[in-house]
Amino acid sequence: TQLLEQSPQFLSIQEGENLTVYCNSSSVFSSLQWYRQEPGEGPVLLVTVVTGGEVKKLKRLTFQFGDARKDSSLHITAAQPGDTGLYLCAGEHGNNRLAFGKGNQVVVIP
Amino acid sequence: DAGVIQSPRHEVTEMGQEVTLRCKPISGHNSLFWYRQTMMRGLELLIYFNNNVPIDDSGMPEDRFSAKMPNASFSTLKIQPSEPRDSAVYFCASSPRQGLAYGYTFGSGTRLTVV
């Protein structure tokens, strides 16, 4: 059983469209992180959220942590081909350990 | 800083052979993690070290897998004997003393294929 469920698993959109992907769990996390992974590379940290209800923005990316700290969403505005990648959410699970979801594969078509 | 360095990038080996994966963490990071990534299971934590000491190896699949961290700048993950089901991308990651606020820094991974 996956601790963190991400949906949708795969999403293909046209350049300029908006998209939202989700990360859900039945567990409460003290913090949650989003990473982006490109082919042939390791995941790269995008953001860390720690407070229930917190919203963080990174250029066209908006991250929200649920009030109960069990879920999170990532919204991309006016997607560009450079946003293509596997988006992974990860929750702190024990002392300095992260559990990862399987990821949201996003493809932005020019 | 060159980041987390893993070698080799690709490894193809025959079933039954010994495989050793190598990792150099970022200098000053006190935690090191080994993950395995497959399409079916995503990223799975195999083992992690804190100050060179193994803290949790409950994710290591079986006795064929072993990991060492002889010093703060080097770690190895060994599979002996290797099996086709071990085929995956293996990542090493490190994190700073300050904890998760700074996240993990991952290496580029080793793609292992066991035939």
Short mmCIF file of C-alpha atoms in Angstrom, two decimals:
data_model
loop_
_atom_site.label_atom_id
_atom_site.label_comp_id
_atom_site.label_asym_id
_atom_site.label_seq_id
_atom_site.Cartn_x
_atom_site.Cartn_y
_atom_site.Cartn_z
CA THR A 1 0.00 0.00 0.00
CA GLN A 2 1.32 3.40 -1.03
CA LEU A 3 1.50 5.93 1.79
CA LEU A 4 1.01 8.81 -0.65
CA GLU A 5 -1.35 8.49 -3.63
CA GLN A 6 -0.83 10.86 -6.54
CA SER A 7 -3.41 11.56 -9.22
CA PRO A 8 -3.66 11.62 -12.11
CA GLN A 9 -0.75 9.32 -12.88
CA PHE A 10 -0.39 10.79 -16.35
CA LEU A 11 -1.51 14.12 -17.80
CA SER A 12 -0.93 15.56 -21.26
CA ILE A 13 -1.89 19.15 -22.04
CA GLN A 14 -1.27 21.85 -24.62
CA GLU A 15 1.14 24.70 -23.98
CA GLY A 16 -0.65 27.60 -22.29
CA GLU A 17 -3.26 25.49 -20.50
CA ASN A 18 -3.55 25.19 -16.73
CA LEU A 19 -3.31 21.95 -14.76
CA THR A 20 -3.66 20.66 -11.21
CA VAL A 21 -2.27 17.44 -9.77
CA TYR A 22 -2.94 15.95 -6.37
CA CYS A 23 -1.18 14.14 -3.58
CA ASN A 24 -3.34 12.41 -0.95
CA SER A 25 -2.80 10.34 2.16
CA SER A 26 -4.66 9.05 5.18
CA SER A 27 -1.65 9.98 7.31
CA VAL A 28 -0.77 13.35 8.78
CA PHE A 29 2.62 14.74 7.81
CA SER A 30 4.70 17.29 9.66
CA SER A 31 5.93 18.55 6.31
CA LEU A 32 5.48 17.74 2.66
CA GLN A 33 7.74 18.35 -0.28
CA TRP A 34 7.34 18.43 -4.06
CA TYR A 35 10.10 17.36 -6.42
CA ARG A 36 10.37 17.37 -10.21
CA GLN A 37 12.25 14.63 -12.00
CA GLU A 38 13.37 14.77 -15.61
CA PRO A 39 14.38 11.71 -17.66
CA GLY A 40 17.75 10.31 -16.71
CA GLU A 41 18.10 12.52 -13.66
CA GLY A 42 17.30 12.43 -9.97
CA PRO A 43 14.40 14.35 -8.41
CA VAL A 44 15.01 18.04 -7.70
CA LEU A 45 13.33 19.79 -4.77
CA LEU A 46 10.77 22.45 -5.70
CA VAL A 47 9.15 23.38 -2.39
CA THR A 48 8.57 22.39 1.23
CA VAL A 49 5.26 23.12 3.00
CA VAL A 50 4.92 22.72 6.74
CA THR A 51 1.76 24.51 7.92
CA GLY A 52 -1.80 23.28 7.30
CA GLY A 53 -3.43 25.50 4.68
CA GLU A 54 -0.11 26.92 3.54
CA VAL A 55 0.16 28.16 -0.04
CA LYS A 56 3.50 28.71 -1.74
CA LYS A 57 4.17 30.07 -5.19
CA LEU A 58 7.16 29.40 -7.39
CA LYS A 59 6.72 31.46 -10.57
CA ARG A 60 3.79 29.77 -12.38
CA LEU A 61 3.61 26.88 -9.87
CA THR A 62 1.29 27.10 -6.85
CA PHE A 63 1.55 24.54 -4.05
CA GLN A 64 -1.06 24.08 -1.35
CA PHE A 65 -0.90 21.98 1.82
CA GLY A 66 -4.26 20.75 3.09
CA ASP A 67 -5.64 22.11 6.35
CA ALA A 68 -5.34 18.67 7.96
CA ARG A 69 -1.80 18.19 6.56
CA LYS A 70 -2.85 14.97 4.81
CA ASP A 71 -2.93 16.18 1.22
CA SER A 72 -1.45 18.68 -1.19
CA SER A 73 -1.98 20.04 -4.68
CA LEU A 74 0.21 21.54 -7.35
CA HIS A 75 -1.30 23.97 -9.86
CA ILE A 76 0.59 25.10 -12.95
CA THR A 77 -0.62 28.19 -14.76
CA ALA A 78 0.00 28.62 -18.49
CA ALA A 79 2.06 25.45 -18.75
CA GLN A 80 5.17 25.47 -20.89
CA PRO A 81 7.12 22.57 -22.46
CA GLY A 82 9.82 23.09 -19.82
CA ASP A 83 7.29 22.05 -17.17
CA THR A 84 7.29 18.52 -18.58
CA GLY A 85 8.44 16.01 -16.00
CA LEU A 86 7.51 13.62 -13.22
CA TYR A 87 6.22 15.51 -10.18
CA LEU A 88 6.76 13.65 -6.92
CA CYS A 89 5.30 14.47 -3.54
CA ALA A 90 7.04 13.28 -0.40
CA GLY A 91 5.98 13.36 3.24
CA GLU A 92 8.19 13.32 6.31
CA HIS A 93 7.79 9.87 7.82
CA GLY A 94 9.82 9.40 10.95
CA ASN A 95 13.09 11.10 11.77
CA ASN A 96 14.40 12.83 8.66
CA ARG A 97 12.89 10.21 6.35
CA LEU A 98 10.74 10.87 3.30
CA ALA A 99 8.08 8.57 1.82
CA PHE A 100 7.40 9.29 -1.85
CA GLY A 101 4.33 8.95 -4.02
CA LYS A 102 4.66 7.31 -7.45
CA GLY A 103 4.38 10.68 -9.15
CA ASN A 104 2.33 12.65 -11.66
CA GLN A 105 3.80 12.42 -15.16
CA VAL A 106 3.08 15.74 -16.90
CA VAL A 107 3.65 16.27 -20.61
CA VAL A 108 3.21 19.75 -22.09
CA ILE A 109 2.86 19.71 -25.84
CA PRO A 110 4.20 22.76 -27.75
CA ASP B 1 29.67 21.92 -5.08
CA ALA B 2 29.38 19.10 -7.61
CA GLY B 3 26.31 17.68 -5.91
CA VAL B 4 25.75 14.03 -5.09
CA ILE B 5 27.89 11.89 -7.37
CA GLN B 6 26.93 8.35 -8.28
CA SER B 7 28.80 5.79 -10.32
CA PRO B 8 28.43 4.06 -12.61
CA ARG B 9 25.57 5.75 -14.51
CA HIS B 10 24.66 2.50 -16.21
CA GLU B 11 25.43 -1.09 -15.31
CA VAL B 12 24.49 -4.21 -17.25
CA THR B 13 25.36 -7.48 -15.61
CA GLU B 14 24.49 -11.13 -15.80
CA MET B 15 22.36 -12.85 -13.23
CA GLY B 16 24.45 -14.15 -10.35
CA GLN B 17 27.17 -11.52 -10.63
CA GLU B 18 28.09 -9.09 -7.88
CA VAL B 19 27.18 -5.45 -8.44
CA THR B 20 28.57 -2.48 -6.49
CA LEU B 21 27.04 0.98 -6.73
CA ARG B 22 28.91 4.00 -5.40
CA CYS B 23 27.90 7.34 -3.96
CA LYS B 24 29.69 10.49 -2.86
CA PRO B 25 27.35 12.77 -0.86
CA ILE B 26 27.58 16.53 -0.61
CA SER B 27 30.28 17.60 1.80
CA GLY B 28 28.81 18.53 5.18
CA HIS B 29 25.59 16.55 4.74
CA ASN B 30 25.17 14.15 7.63
CA SER B 31 22.41 11.91 6.27
CA LEU B 32 22.65 9.60 3.26
CA PHE B 33 19.85 7.62 1.69
CA TRP B 34 19.68 4.82 -0.89
CA TYR B 35 16.46 4.59 -2.93
CA ARG B 36 15.33 2.27 -5.70
CA GLN B 37 12.93 3.47 -8.40
CA THR B 38 10.76 1.27 -10.61
CA MET B 39 7.62 1.98 -12.61
CA MET B 40 5.60 -0.42 -10.49
CA ARG B 41 6.68 0.69 -7.03
CA GLY B 42 8.02 4.21 -7.48
CA LEU B 43 10.79 5.39 -5.15
CA GLU B 44 11.45 2.98 -2.29
CA LEU B 45 13.80 3.72 0.59
CA LEU B 46 16.31 0.90 1.00
CA ILE B 47 18.53 2.18 3.81
CA TYR B 48 19.69 5.39 5.38
CA PHE B 49 22.73 6.49 7.35
CA ASN B 50 23.16 9.25 9.88
CA ASN B 51 26.74 10.31 10.63
CA ASN B 52 27.96 7.21 8.75
CA VAL B 53 25.91 4.86 10.96
CA PRO B 54 23.11 2.76 9.42
CA ILE B 55 19.87 3.82 11.11
CA ASP B 56 17.17 1.91 9.25
CA ASP B 57 17.72 -0.89 6.75
CA SER B 58 14.19 -2.27 6.86
CA GLY B 59 13.73 -1.44 3.19
CA MET B 60 16.57 -3.66 2.03
CA PRO B 61 14.81 -6.40 0.05
CA GLU B 62 16.82 -9.37 1.28
CA ASP B 63 20.22 -10.56 2.40
CA ARG B 64 21.60 -10.20 -1.09
CA PHE B 65 21.66 -6.44 -0.54
CA SER B 66 24.20 -4.73 1.71
CA ALA B 67 25.29 -1.13 2.18
CA LYS B 68 28.26 0.50 3.83
CA MET B 69 29.41 4.00 4.64
CA PRO B 70 33.06 3.78 5.74
CA ASN B 71 33.41 7.57 5.96
CA ALA B 72 31.43 10.78 5.50
CA SER B 73 32.30 11.08 1.82
CA PHE B 74 31.59 7.61 0.44
CA SER B 75 28.95 4.90 0.47
CA THR B 76 28.38 1.68 -1.43
CA LEU B 77 25.37 -0.49 -2.16
CA LYS B 78 26.22 -4.07 -3.07
CA ILE B 79 24.02 -6.77 -4.55
CA GLN B 80 25.36 -10.31 -4.45
CA PRO B 81 24.18 -12.35 -6.26
CA SER B 82 22.17 -10.12 -8.59
CA GLU B 83 18.84 -11.20 -10.08
CA PRO B 84 16.78 -9.86 -13.00
CA ARG B 85 14.16 -8.48 -10.58
CA ASP B 86 16.84 -6.16 -9.17
CA SER B 87 16.76 -4.19 -12.43
CA ALA B 88 15.86 -0.61 -11.50
CA VAL B 89 17.31 2.86 -11.12
CA TYR B 90 19.14 3.24 -7.82
CA PHE B 91 19.45 6.72 -6.34
CA CYS B 92 21.61 8.06 -3.59
CA ALA B 93 20.53 11.23 -1.78
CA SER B 94 21.96 13.31 1.03
CA SER B 95 20.51 15.92 3.35
CA PRO B 96 22.08 18.57 5.58
CA ARG B 97 22.43 18.62 9.33
CA GLN B 98 19.61 21.13 9.48
CA GLY B 99 17.08 18.53 8.47
CA LEU B 100 14.28 18.26 5.99
CA ALA B 101 13.67 21.97 5.50
CA TYR B 102 16.41 21.91 2.88
CA GLY B 103 15.17 18.70 1.29
CA TYR B 104 17.15 15.92 -0.19
CA THR B 105 19.72 16.34 -2.95
CA PHE B 106 19.67 13.37 -5.27
CA GLY B 107 22.36 12.02 -7.51
CA SER B 108 21.66 11.24 -11.15
CA GLY B 109 21.17 7.56 -10.37
CA THR B 110 22.57 4.24 -11.56
CA ARG B 111 20.44 2.37 -14.06
CA LEU B 112 20.99 -1.33 -13.32
CA THR B 113 19.99 -4.02 -15.78
CA VAL B 114 20.41 -7.65 -14.76
CA VAL B 115 20.05 -10.09 -17.66
#
